[in-house]
PDB file of C-alpha atoms and ligand atoms in Angstrom:
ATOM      1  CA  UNK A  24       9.478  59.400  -6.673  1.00 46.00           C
ATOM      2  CA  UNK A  25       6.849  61.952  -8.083  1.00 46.00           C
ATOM      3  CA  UNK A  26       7.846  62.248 -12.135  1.00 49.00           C
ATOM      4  CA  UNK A  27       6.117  64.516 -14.658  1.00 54.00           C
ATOM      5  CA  UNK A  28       4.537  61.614 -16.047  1.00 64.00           C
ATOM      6  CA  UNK A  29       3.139  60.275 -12.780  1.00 93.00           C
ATOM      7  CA  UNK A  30      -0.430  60.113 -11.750  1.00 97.00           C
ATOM      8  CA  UNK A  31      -1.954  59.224  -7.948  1.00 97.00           C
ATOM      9  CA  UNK A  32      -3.712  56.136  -8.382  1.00 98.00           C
ATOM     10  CA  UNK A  33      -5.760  55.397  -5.396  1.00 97.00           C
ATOM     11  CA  UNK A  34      -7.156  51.994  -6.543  1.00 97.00           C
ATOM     12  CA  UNK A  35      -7.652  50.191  -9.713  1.00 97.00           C
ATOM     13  CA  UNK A  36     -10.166  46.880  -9.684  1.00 96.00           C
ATOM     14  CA  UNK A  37     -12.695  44.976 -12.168  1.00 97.00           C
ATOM     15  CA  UNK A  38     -16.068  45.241 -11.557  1.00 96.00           C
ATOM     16  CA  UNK A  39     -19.540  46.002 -12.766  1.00 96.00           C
ATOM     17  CA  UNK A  40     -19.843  49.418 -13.696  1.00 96.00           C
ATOM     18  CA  UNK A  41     -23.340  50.229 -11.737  1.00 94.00           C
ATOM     19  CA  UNK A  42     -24.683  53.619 -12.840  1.00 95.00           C
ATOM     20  CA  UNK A  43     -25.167  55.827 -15.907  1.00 96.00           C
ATOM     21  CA  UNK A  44     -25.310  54.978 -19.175  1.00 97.00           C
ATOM     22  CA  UNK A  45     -23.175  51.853 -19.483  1.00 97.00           C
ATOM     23  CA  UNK A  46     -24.958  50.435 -15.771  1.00 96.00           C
ATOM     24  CA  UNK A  47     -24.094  46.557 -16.142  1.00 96.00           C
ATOM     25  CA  UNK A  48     -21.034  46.925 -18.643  1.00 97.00           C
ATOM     26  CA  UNK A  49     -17.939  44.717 -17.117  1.00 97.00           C
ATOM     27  CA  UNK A  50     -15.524  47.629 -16.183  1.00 97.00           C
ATOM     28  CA  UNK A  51     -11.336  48.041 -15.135  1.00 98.00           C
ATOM     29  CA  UNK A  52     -11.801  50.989 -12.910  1.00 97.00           C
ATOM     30  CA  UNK A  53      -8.960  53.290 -12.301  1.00 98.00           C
ATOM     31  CA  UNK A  54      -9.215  55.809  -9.391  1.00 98.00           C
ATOM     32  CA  UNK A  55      -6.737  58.904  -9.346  1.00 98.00           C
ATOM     33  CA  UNK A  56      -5.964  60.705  -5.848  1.00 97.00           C
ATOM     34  CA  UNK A  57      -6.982  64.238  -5.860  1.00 96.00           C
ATOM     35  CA  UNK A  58      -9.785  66.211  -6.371  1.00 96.00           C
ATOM     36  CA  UNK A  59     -10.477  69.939  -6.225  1.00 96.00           C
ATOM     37  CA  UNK A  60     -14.017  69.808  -4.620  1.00 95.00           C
ATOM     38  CA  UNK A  61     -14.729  68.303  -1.236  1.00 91.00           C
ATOM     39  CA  UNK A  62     -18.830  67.888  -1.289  1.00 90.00           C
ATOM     40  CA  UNK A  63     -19.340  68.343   2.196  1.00 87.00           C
ATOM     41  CA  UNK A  64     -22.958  67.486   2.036  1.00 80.00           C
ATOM     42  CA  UNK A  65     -22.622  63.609   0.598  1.00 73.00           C
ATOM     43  CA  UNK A  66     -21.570  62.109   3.640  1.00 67.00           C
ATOM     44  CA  UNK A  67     -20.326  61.863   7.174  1.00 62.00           C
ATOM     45  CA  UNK A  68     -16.657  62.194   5.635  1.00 60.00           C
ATOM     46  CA  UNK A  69     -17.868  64.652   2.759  1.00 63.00           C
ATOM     47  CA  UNK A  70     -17.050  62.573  -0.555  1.00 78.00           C
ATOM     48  CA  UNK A  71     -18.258  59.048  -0.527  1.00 76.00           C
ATOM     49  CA  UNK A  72     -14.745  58.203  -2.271  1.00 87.00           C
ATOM     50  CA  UNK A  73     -13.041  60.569   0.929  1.00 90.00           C
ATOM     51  CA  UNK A  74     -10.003  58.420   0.548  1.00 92.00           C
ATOM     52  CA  UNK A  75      -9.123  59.350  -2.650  1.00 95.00           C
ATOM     53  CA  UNK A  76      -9.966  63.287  -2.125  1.00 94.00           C
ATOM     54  CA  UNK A  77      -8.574  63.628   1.260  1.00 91.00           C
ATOM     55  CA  UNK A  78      -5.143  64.276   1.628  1.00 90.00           C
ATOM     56  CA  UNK A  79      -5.378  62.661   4.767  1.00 92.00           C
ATOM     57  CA  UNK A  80      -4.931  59.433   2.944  1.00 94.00           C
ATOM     58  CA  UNK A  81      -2.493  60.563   0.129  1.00 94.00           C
ATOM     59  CA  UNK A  82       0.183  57.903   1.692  1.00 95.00           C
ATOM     60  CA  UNK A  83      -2.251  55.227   0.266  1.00 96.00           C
ATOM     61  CA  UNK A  84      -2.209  56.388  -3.373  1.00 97.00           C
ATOM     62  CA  UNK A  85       0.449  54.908  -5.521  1.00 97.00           C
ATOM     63  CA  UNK A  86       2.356  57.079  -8.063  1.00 97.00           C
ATOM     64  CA  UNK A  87       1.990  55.397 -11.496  1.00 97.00           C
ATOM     65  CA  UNK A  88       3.318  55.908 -14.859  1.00 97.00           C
ATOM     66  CA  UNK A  89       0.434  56.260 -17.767  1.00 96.00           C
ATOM     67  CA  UNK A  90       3.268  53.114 -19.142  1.00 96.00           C
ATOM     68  CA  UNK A  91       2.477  51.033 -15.753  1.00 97.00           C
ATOM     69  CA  UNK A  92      -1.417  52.097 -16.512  1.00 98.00           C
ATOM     70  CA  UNK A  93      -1.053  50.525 -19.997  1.00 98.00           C
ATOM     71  CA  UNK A  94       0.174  47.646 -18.202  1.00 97.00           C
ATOM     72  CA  UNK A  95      -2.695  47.245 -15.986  1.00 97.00           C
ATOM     73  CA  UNK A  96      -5.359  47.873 -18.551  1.00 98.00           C
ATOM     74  CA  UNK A  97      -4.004  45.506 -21.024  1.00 98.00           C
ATOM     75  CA  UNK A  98      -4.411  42.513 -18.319  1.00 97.00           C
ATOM     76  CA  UNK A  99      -8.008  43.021 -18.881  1.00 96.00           C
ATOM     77  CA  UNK A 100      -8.823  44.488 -22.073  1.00 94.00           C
ATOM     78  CA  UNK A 101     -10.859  44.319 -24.211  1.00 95.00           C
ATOM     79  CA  UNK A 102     -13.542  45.624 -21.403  1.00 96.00           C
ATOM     80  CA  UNK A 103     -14.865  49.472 -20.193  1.00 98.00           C
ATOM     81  CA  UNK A 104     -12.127  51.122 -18.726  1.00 98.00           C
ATOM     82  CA  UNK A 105     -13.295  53.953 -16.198  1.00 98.00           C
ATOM     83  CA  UNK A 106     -10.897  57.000 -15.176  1.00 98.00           C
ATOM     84  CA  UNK A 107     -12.704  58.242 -11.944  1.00 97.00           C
ATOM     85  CA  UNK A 108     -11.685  59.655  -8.568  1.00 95.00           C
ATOM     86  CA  UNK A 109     -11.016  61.802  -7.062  1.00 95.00           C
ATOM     87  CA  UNK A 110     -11.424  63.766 -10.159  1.00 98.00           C
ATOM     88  CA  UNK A 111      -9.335  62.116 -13.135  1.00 98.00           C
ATOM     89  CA  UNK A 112      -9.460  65.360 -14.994  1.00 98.00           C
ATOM     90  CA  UNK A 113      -6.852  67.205 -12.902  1.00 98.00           C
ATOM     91  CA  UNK A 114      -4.538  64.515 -14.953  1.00 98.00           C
ATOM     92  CA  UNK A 115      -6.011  64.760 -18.495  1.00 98.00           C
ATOM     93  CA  UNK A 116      -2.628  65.333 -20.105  1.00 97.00           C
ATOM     94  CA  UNK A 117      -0.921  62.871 -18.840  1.00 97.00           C
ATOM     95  CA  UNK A 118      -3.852  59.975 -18.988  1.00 98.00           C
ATOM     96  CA  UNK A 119      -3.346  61.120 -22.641  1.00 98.00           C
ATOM     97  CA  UNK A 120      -1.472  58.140 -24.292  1.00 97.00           C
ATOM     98  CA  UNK A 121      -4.133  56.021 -22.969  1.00 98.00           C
ATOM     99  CA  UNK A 122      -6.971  57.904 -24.438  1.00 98.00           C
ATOM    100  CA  UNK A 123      -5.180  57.628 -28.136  1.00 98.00           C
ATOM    101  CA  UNK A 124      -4.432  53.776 -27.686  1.00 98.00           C
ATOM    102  CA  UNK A 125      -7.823  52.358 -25.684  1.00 98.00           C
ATOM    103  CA  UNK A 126     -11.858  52.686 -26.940  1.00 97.00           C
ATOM    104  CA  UNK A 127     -14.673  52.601 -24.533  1.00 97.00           C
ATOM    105  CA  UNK A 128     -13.126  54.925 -21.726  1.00 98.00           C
ATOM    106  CA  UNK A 129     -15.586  56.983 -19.583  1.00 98.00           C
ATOM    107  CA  UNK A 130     -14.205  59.578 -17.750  1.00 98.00           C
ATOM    108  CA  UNK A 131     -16.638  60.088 -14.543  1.00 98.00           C
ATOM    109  CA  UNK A 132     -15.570  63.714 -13.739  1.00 98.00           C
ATOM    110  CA  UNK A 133     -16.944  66.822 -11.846  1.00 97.00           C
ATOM    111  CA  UNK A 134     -17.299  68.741 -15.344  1.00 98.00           C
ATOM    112  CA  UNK A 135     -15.346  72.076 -13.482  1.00 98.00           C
ATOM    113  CA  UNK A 136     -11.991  71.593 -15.597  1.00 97.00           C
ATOM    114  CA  UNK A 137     -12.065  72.519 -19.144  1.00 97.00           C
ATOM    115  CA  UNK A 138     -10.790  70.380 -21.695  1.00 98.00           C
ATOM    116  CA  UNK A 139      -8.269  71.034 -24.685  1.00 98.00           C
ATOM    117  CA  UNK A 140      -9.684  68.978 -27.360  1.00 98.00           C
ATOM    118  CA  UNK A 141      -7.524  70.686 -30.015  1.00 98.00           C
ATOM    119  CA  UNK A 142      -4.755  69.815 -28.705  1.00 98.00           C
ATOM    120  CA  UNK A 143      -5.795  66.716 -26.985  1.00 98.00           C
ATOM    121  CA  UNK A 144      -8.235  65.645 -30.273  1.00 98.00           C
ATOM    122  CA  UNK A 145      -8.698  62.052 -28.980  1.00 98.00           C
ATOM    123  CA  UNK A 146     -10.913  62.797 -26.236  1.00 98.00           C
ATOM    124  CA  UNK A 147     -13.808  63.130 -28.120  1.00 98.00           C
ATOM    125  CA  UNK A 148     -14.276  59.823 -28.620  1.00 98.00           C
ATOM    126  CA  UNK A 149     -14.555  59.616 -24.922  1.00 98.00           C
ATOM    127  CA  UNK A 150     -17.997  59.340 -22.796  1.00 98.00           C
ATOM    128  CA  UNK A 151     -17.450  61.420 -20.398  1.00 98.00           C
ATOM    129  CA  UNK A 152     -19.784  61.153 -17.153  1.00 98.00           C
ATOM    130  CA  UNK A 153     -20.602  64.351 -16.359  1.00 97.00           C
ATOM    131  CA  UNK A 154     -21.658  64.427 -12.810  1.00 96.00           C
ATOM    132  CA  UNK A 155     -22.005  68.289 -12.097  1.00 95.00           C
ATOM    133  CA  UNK A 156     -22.559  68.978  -8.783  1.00 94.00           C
ATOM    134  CA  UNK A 157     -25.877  70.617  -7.228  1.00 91.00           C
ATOM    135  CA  UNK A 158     -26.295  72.352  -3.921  1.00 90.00           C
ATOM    136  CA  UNK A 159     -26.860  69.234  -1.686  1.00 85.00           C
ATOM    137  CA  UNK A 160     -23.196  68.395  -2.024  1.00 89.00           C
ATOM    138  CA  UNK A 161     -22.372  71.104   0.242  1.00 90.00           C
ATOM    139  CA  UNK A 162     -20.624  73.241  -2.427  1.00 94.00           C
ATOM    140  CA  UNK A 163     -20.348  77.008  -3.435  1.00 95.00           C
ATOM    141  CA  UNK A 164     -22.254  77.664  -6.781  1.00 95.00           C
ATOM    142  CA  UNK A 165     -19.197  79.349  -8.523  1.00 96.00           C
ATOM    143  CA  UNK A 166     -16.543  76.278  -7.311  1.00 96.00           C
ATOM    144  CA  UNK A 167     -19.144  73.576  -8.453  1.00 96.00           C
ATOM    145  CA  UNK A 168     -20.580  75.026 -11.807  1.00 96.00           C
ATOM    146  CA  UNK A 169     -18.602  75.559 -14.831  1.00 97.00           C
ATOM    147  CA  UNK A 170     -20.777  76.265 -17.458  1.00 96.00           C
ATOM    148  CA  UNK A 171     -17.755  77.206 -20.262  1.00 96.00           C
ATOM    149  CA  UNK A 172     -16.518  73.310 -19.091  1.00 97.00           C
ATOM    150  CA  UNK A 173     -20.069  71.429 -19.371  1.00 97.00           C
ATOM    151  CA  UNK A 174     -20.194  72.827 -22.904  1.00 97.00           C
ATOM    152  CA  UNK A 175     -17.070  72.262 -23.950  1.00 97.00           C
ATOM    153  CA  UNK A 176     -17.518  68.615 -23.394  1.00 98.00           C
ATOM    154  CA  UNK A 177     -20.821  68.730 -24.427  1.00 97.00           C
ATOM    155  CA  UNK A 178     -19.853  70.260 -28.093  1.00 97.00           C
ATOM    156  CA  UNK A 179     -16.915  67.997 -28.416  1.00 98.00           C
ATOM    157  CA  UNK A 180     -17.697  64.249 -27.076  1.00 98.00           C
ATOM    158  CA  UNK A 181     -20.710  63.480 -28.129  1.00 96.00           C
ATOM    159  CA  UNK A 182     -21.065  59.869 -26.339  1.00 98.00           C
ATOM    160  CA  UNK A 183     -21.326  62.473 -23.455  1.00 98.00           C
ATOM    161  CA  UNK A 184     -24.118  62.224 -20.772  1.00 98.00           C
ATOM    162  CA  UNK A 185     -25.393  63.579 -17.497  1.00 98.00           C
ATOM    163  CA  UNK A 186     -25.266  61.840 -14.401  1.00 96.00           C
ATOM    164  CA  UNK A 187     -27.056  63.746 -10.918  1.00 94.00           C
ATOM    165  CA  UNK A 188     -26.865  62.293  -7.650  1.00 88.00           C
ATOM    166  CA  UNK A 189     -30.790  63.770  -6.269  1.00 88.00           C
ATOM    167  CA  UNK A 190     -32.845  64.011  -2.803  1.00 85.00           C
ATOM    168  CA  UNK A 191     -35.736  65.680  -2.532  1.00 85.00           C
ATOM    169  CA  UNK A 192     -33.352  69.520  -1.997  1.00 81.00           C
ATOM    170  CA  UNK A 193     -33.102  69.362  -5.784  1.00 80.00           C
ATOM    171  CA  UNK A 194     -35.243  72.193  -7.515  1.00 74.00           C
ATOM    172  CA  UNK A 195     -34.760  73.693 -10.899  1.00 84.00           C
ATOM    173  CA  UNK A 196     -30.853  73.518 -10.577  1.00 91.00           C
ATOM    174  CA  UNK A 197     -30.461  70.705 -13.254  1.00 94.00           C
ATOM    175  CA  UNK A 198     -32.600  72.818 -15.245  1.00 93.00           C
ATOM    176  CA  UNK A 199     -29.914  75.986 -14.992  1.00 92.00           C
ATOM    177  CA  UNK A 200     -27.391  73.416 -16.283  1.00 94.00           C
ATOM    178  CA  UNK A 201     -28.848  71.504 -18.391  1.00 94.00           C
ATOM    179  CA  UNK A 202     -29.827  74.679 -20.592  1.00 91.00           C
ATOM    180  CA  UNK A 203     -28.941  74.668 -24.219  1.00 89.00           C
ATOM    181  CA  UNK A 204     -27.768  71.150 -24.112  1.00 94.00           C
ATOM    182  CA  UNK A 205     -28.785  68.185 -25.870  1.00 92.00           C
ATOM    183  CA  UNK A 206     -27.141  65.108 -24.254  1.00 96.00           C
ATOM    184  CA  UNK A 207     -28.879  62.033 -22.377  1.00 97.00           C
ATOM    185  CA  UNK A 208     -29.270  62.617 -18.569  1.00 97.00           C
ATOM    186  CA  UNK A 209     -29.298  60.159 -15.431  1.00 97.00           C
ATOM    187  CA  UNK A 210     -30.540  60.655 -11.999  1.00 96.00           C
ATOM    188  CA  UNK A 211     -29.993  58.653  -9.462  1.00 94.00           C
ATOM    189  CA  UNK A 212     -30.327  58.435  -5.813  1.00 93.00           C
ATOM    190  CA  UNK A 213     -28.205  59.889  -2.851  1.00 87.00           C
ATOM    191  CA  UNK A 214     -27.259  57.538  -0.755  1.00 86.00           C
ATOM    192  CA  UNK A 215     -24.426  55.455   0.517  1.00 82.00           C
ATOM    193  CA  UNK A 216     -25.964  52.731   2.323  1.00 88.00           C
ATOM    194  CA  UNK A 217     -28.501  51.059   0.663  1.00 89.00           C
ATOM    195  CA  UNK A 218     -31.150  51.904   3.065  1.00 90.00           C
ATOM    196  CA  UNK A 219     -30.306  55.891   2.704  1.00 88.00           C
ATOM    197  CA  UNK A 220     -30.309  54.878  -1.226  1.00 90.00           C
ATOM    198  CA  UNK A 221     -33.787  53.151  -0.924  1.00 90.00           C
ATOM    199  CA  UNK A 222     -35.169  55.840   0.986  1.00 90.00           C
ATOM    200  CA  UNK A 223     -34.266  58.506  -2.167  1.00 91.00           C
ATOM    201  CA  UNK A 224     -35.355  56.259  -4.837  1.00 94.00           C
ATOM    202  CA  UNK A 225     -39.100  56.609  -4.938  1.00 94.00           C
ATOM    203  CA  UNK A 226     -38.297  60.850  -5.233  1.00 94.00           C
ATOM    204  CA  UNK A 227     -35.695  59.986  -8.044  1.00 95.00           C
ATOM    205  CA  UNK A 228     -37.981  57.218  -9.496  1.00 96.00           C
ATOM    206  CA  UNK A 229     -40.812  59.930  -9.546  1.00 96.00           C
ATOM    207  CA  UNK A 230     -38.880  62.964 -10.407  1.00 95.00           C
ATOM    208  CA  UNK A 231     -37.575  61.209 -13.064  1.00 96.00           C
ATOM    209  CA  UNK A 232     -40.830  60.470 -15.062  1.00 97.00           C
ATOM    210  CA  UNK A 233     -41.700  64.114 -14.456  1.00 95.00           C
ATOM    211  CA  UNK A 234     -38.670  65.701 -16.060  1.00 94.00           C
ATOM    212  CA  UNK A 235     -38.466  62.821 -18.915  1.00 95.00           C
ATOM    213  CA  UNK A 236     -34.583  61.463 -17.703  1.00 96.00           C
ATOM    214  CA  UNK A 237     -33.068  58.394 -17.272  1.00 98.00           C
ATOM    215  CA  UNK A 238     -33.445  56.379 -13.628  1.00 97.00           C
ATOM    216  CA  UNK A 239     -30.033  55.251 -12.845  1.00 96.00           C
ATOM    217  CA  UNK A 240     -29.823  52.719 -10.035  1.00 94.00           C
ATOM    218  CA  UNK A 241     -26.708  52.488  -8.161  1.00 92.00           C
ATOM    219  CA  UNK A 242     -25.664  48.967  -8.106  1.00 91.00           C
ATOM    220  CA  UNK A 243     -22.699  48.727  -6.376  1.00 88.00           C
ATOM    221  CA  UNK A 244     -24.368  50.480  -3.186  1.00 88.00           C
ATOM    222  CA  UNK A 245     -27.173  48.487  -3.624  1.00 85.00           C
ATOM    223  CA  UNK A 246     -25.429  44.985  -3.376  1.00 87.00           C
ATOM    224  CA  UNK A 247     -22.406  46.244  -1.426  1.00 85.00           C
ATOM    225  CA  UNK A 248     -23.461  49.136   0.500  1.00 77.00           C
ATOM    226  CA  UNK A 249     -19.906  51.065   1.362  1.00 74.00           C
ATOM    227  CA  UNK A 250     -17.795  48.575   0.604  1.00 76.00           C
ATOM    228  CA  UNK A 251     -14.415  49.677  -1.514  1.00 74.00           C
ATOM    229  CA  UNK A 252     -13.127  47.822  -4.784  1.00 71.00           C
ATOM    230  CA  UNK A 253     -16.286  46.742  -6.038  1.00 71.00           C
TER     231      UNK A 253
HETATM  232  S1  SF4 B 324     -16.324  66.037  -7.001  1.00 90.69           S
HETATM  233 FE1  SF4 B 324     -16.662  63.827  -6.796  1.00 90.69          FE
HETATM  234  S2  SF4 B 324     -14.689  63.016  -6.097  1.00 90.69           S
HETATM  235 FE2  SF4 B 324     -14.607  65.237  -5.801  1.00 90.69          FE
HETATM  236  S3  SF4 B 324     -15.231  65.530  -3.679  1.00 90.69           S
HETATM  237 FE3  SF4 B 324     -17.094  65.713  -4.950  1.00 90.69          FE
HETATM  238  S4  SF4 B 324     -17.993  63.645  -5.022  1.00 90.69           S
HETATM  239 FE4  SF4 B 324     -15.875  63.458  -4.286  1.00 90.69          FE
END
């Protein structure tokens, strides 16, 4: 039964986390249900996490108390813990008491939903992952880009960082957002096999040295290709 305090979890596993700024760091991931983009343009099924954005596959996701959460993390704590999705921001409220009681969360999140840190004051102690979308993920400018959002987080948790999934259709866009803001930022290839990832690398490899950002490899595609839970 759906409560106030219950969040779709689509799946929760320990892995490696293999992009961004903590690449390598052993990781509880925790992956809501829901998100309120589709990116069209990422894959055959439009998101390359589809079954935890489509509704299609909503009978999957489990309804779970932030208490049951606790539960969970504490199994494997001290480690990362990763909200991700789906887009865990929809539930930032309610992931709340976890936030307060946990360090070393990253919140990997579309950047489109703005955060209350005066009322929610723990959060900025949180990295959040903020993988803006650009035009090859198939989405409208004005659902994909909220600028009052990116610098929100951007003022208030500092262990903040950019993360861009790139082909060669990127042009000045990560320039439009990137304006005004100083916080670390990652590129890394499109891709969800690891040939379609290989193929993108030497453009993100080289695009990379010529903006002066970060090369983020994406390990988990690279070793695992599409395969869930890892
Ligand atoms: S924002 Fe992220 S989770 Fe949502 S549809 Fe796009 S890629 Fe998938």
């Amino acid at each position: 039964m759906m409560t106030s305090k219950s969040i779709p979890i689509s799946e929760i596993f320990y892995s490696i986390q293999g992009e961004g700024k903590y690449s390598g760091h052993p990781s509880l991931f925790i992956r809501v249900g829901g998100c309120n983009l589709t990116c069209p343009g990422f894959s055959s099924h439009g998101c390359d996490s589809f079954y935890a954005v489509d509704k299609k596959y909503k009978s999957s996701w489990k309804m779970m108390s932030v208490n049951e959460l606790i539960v969970e993390i504490e199994k494997y704590y001290p480690c990362d813990i990763i909200l991700t999705g789906g887009e865990p921001t929809l539930y930032y409220q309610k992931f709340y008491p976890i936030i307060e009681k946990f360090k070393n969360i990253t919140i990997e999140t579309n950047t489109t939903i703005d955060i209350d840190f005066d009322k929610y004051p723990a959060f900025k102690d949180v990295s959040f992952a903020m993988s803006v979308k650009l035009s090859n993920s198939g989405e409208e400018y004005s659902k994909r880009v909220n600028k009052k959002a990116i610098k929100n987080i951007a003022k208030n948790a500092k262990k903040s960082f950019f993360k861009f999934v790139i082909n060669s259709d990127v042009n000045s866009e990560i320039e439009d957002i990137i304006k005004e803001i100083n916080l670390p930022i990652y590129c890394m290839p499109l891709g969800e096999t690891k040939g379609e990832l290989e193929k993108n690398a030497i453009f993100t490899f080289e695009f990379c040295l010529k903006h002066n950002y970060f090369y983020s490899d994406r390990i988990h595609i690279r070793l695992f290709s599409k395969k869930k839970g890892v």
